[in-house]
Coordinates of C-alpha atoms and ligand atoms in Angstrom, one line a residue:
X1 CA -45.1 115.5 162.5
X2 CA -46.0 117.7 160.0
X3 CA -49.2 117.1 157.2
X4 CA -47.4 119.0 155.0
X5 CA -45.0 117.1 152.1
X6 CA -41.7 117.9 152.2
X7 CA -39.2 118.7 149.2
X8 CA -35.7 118.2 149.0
X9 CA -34.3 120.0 145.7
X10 CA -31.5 118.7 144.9
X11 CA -28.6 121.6 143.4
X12 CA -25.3 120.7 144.4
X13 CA -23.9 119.1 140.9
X14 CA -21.0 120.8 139.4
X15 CA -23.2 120.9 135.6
X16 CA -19.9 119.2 133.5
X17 CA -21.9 118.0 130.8
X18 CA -23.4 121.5 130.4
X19 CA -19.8 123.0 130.2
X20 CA -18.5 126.4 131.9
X21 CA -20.6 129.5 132.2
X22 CA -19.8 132.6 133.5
X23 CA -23.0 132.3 135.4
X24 CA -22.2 129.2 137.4
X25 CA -23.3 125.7 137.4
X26 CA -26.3 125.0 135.5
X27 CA -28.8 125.3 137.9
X28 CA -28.0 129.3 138.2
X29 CA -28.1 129.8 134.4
X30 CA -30.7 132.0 133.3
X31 CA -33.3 131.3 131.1
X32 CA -36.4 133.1 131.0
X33 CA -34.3 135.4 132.4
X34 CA -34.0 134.3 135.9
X35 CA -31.9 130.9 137.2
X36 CA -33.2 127.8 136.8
X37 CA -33.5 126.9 140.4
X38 CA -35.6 129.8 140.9
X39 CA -38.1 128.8 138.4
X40 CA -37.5 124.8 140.3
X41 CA -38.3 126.4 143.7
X42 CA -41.4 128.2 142.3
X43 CA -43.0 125.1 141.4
X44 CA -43.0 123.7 145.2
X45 CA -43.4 127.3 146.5
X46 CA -46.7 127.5 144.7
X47 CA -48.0 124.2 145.6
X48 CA -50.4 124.5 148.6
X49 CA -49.4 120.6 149.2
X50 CA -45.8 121.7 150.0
X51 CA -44.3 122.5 153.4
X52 CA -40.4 122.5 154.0
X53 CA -38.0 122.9 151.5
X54 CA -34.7 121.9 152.0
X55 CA -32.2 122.9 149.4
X56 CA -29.0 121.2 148.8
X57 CA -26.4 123.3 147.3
X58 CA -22.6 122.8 146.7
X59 CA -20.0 124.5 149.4
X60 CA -18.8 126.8 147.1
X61 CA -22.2 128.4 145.9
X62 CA -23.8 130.0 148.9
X63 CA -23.2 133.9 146.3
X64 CA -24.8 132.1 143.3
X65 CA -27.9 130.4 145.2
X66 CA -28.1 134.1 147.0
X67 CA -28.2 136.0 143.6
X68 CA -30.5 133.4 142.1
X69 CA -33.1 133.4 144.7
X70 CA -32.7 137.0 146.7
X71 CA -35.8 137.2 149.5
X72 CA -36.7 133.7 148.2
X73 CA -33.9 132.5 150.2
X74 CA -35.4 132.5 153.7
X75 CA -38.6 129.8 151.9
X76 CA -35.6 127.1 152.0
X77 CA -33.5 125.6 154.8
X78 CA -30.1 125.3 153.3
X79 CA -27.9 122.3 153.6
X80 CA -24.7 121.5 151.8
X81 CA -24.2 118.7 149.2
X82 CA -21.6 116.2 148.7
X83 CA -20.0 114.5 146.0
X84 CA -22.7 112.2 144.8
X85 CA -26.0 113.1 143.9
X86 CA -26.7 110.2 146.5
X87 CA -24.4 111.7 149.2
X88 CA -26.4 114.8 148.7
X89 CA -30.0 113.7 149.1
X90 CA -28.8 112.1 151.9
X91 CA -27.6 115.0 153.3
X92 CA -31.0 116.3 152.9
X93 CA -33.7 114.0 154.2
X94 CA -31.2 114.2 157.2
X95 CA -31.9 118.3 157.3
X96 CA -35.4 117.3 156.8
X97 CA -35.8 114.7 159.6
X98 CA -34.5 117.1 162.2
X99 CA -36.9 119.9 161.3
X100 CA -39.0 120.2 164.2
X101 CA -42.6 119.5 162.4
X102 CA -40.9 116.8 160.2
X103 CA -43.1 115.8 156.9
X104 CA -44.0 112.1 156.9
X105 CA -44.0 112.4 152.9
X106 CA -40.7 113.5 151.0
X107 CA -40.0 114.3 147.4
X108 CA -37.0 114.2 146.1
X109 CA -36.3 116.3 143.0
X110 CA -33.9 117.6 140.6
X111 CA -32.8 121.2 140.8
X112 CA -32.2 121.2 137.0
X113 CA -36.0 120.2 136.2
X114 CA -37.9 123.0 136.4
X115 CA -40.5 122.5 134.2
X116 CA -42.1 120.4 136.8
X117 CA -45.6 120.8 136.6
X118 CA -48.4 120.8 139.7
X119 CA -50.3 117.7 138.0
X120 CA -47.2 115.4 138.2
X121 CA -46.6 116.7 141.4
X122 CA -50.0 115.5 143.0
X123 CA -49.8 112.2 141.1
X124 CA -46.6 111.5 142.8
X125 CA -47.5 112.8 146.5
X126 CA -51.5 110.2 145.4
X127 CA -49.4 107.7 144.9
X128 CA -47.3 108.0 147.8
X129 CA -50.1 108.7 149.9
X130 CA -52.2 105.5 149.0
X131 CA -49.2 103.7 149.3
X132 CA -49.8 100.1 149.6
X133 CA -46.7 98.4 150.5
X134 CA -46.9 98.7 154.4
X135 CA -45.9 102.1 154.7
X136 CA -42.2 102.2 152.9
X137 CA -43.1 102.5 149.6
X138 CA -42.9 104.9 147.2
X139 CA -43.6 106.5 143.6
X140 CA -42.0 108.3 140.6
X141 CA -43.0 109.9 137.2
X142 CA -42.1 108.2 134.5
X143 CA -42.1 108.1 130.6
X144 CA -42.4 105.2 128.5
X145 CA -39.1 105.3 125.6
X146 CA -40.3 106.4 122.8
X147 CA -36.9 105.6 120.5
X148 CA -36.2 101.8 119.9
X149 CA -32.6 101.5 122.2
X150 CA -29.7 99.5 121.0
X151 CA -27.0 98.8 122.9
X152 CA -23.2 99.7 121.3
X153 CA -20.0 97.7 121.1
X154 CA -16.8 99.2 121.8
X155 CA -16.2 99.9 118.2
X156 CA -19.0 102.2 118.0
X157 CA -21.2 99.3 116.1
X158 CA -24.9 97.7 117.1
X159 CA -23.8 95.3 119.5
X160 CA -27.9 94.3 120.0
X161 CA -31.1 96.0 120.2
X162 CA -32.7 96.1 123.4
X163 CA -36.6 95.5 124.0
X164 CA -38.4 98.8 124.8
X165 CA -41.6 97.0 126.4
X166 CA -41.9 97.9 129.7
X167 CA -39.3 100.6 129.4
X168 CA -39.6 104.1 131.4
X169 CA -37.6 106.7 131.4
X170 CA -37.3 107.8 135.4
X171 CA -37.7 111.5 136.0
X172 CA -38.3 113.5 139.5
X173 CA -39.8 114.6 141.8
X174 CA -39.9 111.2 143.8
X175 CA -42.0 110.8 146.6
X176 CA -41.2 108.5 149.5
X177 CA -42.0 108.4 153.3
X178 CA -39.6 109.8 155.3
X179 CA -38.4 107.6 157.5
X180 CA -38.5 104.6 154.9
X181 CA -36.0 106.5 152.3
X182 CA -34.2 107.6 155.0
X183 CA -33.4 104.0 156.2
X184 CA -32.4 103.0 152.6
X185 CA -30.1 105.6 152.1
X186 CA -28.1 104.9 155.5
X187 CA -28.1 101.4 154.4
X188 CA -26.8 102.1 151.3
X189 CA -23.8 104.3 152.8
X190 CA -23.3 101.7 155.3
X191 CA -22.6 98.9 152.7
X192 CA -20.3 101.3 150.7
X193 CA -22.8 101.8 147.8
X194 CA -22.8 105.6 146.3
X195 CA -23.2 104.6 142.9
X196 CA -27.3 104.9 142.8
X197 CA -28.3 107.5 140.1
X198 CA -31.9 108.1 141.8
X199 CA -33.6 107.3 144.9
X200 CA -36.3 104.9 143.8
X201 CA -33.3 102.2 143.1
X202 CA -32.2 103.0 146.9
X203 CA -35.5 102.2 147.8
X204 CA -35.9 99.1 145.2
X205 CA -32.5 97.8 146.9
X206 CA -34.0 98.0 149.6
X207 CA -36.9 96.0 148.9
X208 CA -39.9 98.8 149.0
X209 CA -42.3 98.4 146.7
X210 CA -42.2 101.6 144.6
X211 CA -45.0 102.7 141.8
X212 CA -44.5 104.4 138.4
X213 CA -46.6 107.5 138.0
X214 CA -47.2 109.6 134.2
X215 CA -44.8 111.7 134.6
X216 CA -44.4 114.3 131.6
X217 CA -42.8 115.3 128.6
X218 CA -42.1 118.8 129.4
X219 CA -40.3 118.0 132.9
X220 CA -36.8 117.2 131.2
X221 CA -33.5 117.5 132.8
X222 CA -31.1 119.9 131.9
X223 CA -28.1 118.0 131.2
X224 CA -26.4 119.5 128.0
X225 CA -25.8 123.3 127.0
X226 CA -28.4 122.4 124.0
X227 CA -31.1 121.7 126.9
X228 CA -30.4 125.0 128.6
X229 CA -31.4 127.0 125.3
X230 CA -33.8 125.1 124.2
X231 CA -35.5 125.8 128.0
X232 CA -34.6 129.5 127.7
X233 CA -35.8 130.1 124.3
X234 CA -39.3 128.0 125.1
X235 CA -39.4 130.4 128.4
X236 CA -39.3 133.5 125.8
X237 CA -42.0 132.5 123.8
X238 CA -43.6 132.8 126.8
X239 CA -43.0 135.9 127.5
X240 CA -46.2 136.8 126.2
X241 CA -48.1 135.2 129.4
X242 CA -46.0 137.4 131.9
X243 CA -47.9 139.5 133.9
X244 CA -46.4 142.9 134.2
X245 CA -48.1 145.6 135.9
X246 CA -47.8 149.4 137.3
X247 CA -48.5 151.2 140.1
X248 CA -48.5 154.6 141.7
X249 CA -48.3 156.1 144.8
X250 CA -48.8 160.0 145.6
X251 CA -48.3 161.5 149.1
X252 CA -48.0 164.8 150.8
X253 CA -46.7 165.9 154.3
X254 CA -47.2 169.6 155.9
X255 CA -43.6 171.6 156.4
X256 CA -43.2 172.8 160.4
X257 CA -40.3 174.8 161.8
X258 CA -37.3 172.8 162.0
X259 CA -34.1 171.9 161.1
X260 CA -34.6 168.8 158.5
X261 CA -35.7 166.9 156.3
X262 CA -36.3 163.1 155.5
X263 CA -36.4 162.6 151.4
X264 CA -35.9 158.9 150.2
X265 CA -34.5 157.6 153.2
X266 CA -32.1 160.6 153.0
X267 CA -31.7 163.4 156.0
X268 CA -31.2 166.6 154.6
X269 CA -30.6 169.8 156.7
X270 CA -33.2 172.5 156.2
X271 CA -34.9 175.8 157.8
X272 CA -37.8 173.6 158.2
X273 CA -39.3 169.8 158.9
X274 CA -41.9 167.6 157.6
X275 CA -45.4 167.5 159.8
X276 CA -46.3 163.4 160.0
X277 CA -46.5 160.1 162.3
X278 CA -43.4 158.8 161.1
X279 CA -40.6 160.4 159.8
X280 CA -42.9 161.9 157.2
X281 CA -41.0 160.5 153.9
X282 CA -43.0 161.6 151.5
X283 CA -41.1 159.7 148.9
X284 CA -40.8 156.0 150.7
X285 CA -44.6 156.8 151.5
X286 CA -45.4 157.1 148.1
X287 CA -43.1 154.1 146.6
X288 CA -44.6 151.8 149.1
X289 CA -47.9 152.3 147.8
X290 CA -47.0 152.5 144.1
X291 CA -44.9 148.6 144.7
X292 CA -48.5 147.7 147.2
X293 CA -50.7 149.2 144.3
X294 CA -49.1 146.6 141.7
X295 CA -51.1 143.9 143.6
X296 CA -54.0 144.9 145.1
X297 CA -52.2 144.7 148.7
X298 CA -53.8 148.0 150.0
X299 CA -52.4 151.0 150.8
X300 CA -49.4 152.5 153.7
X301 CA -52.5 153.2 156.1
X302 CA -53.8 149.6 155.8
X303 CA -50.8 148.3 156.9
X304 CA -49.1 151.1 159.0
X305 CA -52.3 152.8 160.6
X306 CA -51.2 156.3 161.7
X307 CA -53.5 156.0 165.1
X308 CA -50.9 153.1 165.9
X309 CA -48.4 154.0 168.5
X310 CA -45.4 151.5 167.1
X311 CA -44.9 153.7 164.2
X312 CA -44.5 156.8 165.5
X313 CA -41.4 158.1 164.4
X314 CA -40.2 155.4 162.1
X315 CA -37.8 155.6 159.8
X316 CA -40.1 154.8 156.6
X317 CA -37.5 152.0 154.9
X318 CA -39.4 149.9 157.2
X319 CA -42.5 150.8 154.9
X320 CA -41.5 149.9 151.8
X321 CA -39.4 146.7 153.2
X322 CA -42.7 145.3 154.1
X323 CA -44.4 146.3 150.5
X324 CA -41.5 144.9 148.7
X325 CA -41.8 141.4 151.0
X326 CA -45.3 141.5 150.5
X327 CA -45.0 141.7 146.8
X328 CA -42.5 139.0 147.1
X329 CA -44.8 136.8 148.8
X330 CA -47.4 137.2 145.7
X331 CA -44.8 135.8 143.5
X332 CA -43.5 139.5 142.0
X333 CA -40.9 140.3 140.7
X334 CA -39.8 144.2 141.3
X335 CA -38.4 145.7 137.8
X336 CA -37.9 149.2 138.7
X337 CA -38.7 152.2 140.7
X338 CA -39.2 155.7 140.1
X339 CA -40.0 159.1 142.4
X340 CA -40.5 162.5 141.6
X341 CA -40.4 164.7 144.7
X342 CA -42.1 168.3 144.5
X343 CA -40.7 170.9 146.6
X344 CA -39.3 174.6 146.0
X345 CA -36.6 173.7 149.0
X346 CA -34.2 171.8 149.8
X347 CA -32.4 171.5 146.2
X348 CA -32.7 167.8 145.8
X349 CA -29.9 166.9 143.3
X350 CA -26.8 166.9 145.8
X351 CA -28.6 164.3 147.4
X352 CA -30.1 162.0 144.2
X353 CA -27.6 159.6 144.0
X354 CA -27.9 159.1 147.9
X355 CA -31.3 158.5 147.3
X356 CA -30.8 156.4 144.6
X357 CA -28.6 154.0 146.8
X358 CA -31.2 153.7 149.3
X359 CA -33.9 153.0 147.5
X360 CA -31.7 150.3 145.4
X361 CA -30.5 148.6 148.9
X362 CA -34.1 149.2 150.2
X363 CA -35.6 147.0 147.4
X364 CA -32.7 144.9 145.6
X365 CA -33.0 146.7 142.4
X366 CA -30.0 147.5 140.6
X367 CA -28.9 151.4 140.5
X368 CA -30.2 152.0 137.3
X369 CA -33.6 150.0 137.9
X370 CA -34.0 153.3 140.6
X371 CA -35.1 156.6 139.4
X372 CA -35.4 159.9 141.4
X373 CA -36.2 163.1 140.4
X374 CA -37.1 166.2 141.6
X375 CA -39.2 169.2 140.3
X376 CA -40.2 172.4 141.8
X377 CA -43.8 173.6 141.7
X378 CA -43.1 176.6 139.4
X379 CA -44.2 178.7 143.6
X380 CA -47.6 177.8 143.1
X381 CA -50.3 176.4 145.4
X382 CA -49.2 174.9 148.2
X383 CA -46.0 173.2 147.5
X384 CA -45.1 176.4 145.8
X385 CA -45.8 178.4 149.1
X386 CA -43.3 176.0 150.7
X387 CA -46.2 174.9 152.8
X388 CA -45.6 170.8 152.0
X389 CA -43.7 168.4 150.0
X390 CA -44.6 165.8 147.8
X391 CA -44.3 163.0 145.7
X392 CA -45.0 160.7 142.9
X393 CA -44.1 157.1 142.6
X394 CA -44.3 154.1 139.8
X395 CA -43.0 150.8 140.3
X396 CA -43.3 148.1 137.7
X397 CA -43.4 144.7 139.0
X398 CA -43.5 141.3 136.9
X399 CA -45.8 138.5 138.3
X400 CA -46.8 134.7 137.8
X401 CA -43.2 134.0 135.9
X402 CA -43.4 130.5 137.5
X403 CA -46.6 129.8 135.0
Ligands
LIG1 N1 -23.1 115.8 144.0 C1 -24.2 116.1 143.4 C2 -24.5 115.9 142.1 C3 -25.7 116.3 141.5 N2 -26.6 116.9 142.3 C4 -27.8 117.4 141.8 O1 -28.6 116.4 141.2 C5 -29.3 116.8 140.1 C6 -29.2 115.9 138.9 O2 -27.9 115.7 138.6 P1 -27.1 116.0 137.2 O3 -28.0 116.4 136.2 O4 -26.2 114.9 136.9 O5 -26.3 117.3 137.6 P2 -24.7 117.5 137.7 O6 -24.1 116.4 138.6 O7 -24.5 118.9 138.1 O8 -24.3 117.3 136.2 P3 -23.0 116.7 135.6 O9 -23.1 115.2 135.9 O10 -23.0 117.0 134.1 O11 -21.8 117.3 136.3 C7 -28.9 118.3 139.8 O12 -29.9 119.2 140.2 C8 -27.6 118.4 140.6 O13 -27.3 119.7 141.0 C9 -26.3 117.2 143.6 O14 -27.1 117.8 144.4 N3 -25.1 116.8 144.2
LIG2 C1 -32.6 111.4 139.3 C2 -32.6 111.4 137.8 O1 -33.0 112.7 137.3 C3 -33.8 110.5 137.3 O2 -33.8 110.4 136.0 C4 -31.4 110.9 137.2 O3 -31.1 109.6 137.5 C5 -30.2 111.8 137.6 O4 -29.0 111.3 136.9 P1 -27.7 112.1 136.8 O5 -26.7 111.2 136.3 O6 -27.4 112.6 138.2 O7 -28.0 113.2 135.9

């Protein structure tokens, strides 16, 4: 068993109260620019409590759930929902329970909440932790109402107004123990119940004794269309936090006798070859530093040390694959790319666009998020002598966007 706490995120809803979008169900809308279940997942992703993460999406949404989360995708295991919300979770702590270093914790939360912040988080997985009620219980964030509730008659008139004492609005993520949650949801199937609208009131019918933590005022769900731009326009005035930085990468590679050359992950035919370990790229060379460079990862010959026998001759996409999963794995986002190659020979522009594809497939970036260009060196120096290539690089890559 695994100390880690595991997540199930919850995102297989259809979104009806939030109406059509050409952007999908609600949980892949943008705001902030990037789908709401990718800032959800960022919030677990970041948490050092956090291990597994199954995600629960609907059948028909494997594109969406692909677009929304890109290299992200392989930080999830990916289960399909049901009808219910219930039927879904379900489906999930199932997925979880057959992991191989199952999680004795659990939370439970809802894709469409991504505001989630790390301090309810940890009061959630405390509480479940110094759980009290013979190992089954559990805990949730909640918030006391703040409105004084009435209840309406048919007619639309104050049939009564209720008591708020004691009231709490629930919200997620839930936290339970594995094994206990999992025992109230197959008994809930079992005796034909799929009308629960959270999984603390599985548990409660189940008789665990489950614990209200603060939970907070930010971590709202996103039920209405009005919710989704209120969350996107709070996630612009943000915009000022988001970290977006530059880097640059220069190489150079010696030109041999031979018969071609390797530009951008392009081969081109030529009276002569680039000198080098790999394939001598001088342009993937230099983007994979420039994308490393954005966060202090190092440079190609930390990673990729030329006295190293296992990349001799590579192809250099494998270079920058790793830069861009690196960066990735620091929480970036990649905005654009952009080399200038500096040679007298081969003529580069029959083969930009070619090297524009690459580069875009290489990275994910759009075509128009991928620059190449080429100058000569006006035959002076070196390059100008035809005795090297070589290039410049910038990326530009947007960090901490989860914050
Ligand atoms: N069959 C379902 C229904 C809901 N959910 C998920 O449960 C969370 C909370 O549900 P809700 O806000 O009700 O989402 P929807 O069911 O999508 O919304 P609606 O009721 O407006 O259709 C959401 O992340 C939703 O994707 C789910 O995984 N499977
Ligand atoms: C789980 C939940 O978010 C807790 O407040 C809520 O019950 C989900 O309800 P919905 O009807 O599925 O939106």
């Amino acid at each position: 068993m695994s100390d880690g706490v595991g997540v199930i995120l919850v995102a297989a809803g259809r979104g009806e109260r939030a109406g059509i979008s050409t952007e999908g169900p609600k949980q892949y809308r943008r705001i902030g620019g990037r789908a709401v279940l990718a800032h959800t997942l960022d919030a677990f992703r970041s948490h050092p409590a956090v291990g597994a993460i199954v995600l629960v999406v609907h059948p028909d949404d494997q594109t969406l759930c692909e677009a929304a989360l890109g290299a992200a995708m392989e930080a999830v295991h990916l289960v399909t929902g049901g009808a219910e919300r219930q039927v879904s979770v379900r489906r999930g702590l199932e997925r979880l329970a057959a992991l191989n270093d199952a999680p004795e914790i659990v939370l439970v939360h809802d894709a469409v909440r991504p505001f989630v912040d790390r301090a309810t988080i940890d009061r959630v997985i405390e509480a479940v932790r110094a759980d009290n009620g013979g190992g089954g219980g559990g805990a949730i964030p909640a918030m006391p109402i703040a409105d004084t509730i009435k209840r309406a008659a048919a007619d639309g008139t104050i049939a009564g107004t209720v008591s708020r004492s004691g009231l709490y609005g629930a919200q997620t993520p839930q936290g339970f123990h594995l094994d206990a949650i999992r025992a109230a949801h197959a008994a809930a199937a079992e005796s034909g119940r799929s009308d629960f609208t959270d999984d603390a009131s599985i548990a409660e019918w189940a008789g665990a004794r489950v614990v209200l933590v603060e939970g907070a005022a930010d971590n709202v769900k996103l039920t209405t269309r009005e919710d989704i731009a209120r969350a996107d326009a709070k996630l612009k005035d943000r915009h000022p936090m988001i970290d977006v930085r530059t880097g640059n990468g220069y190489d150079v590679h010696r030109l041999v006798p031979g018969d071609h050359v390797t530009l951008c992950g392009v081969r081109i035919a030529h009276d002569q070859a680039l000198d080098g370990h790999s394939d001598a790229d001088v342009g993937l060379h230099a983007l994979t530093d420039a994308l490393l460079a954005t966060c202090g990862a190092g440079d190609i010959g930390d990673h990729f040390p030329p006295s190293d026998p296992q990349w001799r001759g590579m192809a250099s996409h494998v270079f920058v694959e790793r830069a861009v999963a690196i960066v990735a794995e620091k929480g970036g986002r990649i905005m654009n790319a952009d080399v200038s190659l500096i040679c007298e020979a081969p003529k580069i522009a029959p083969h930009r666009e070619a090297m524009r594809a690459k580069i875009a497939a290489i990275t994910g970036l759009a075509m128009d998020r991928v620059s190449v260009k080429a100058t000569t060196n006006e035959q002076l120096g070196f390059l100008g002598r035809r005795e090297g290539i070589a290039a410049i690089a910038t990326a530009s890559v947007v960090y901490g966007e989860a914050q």
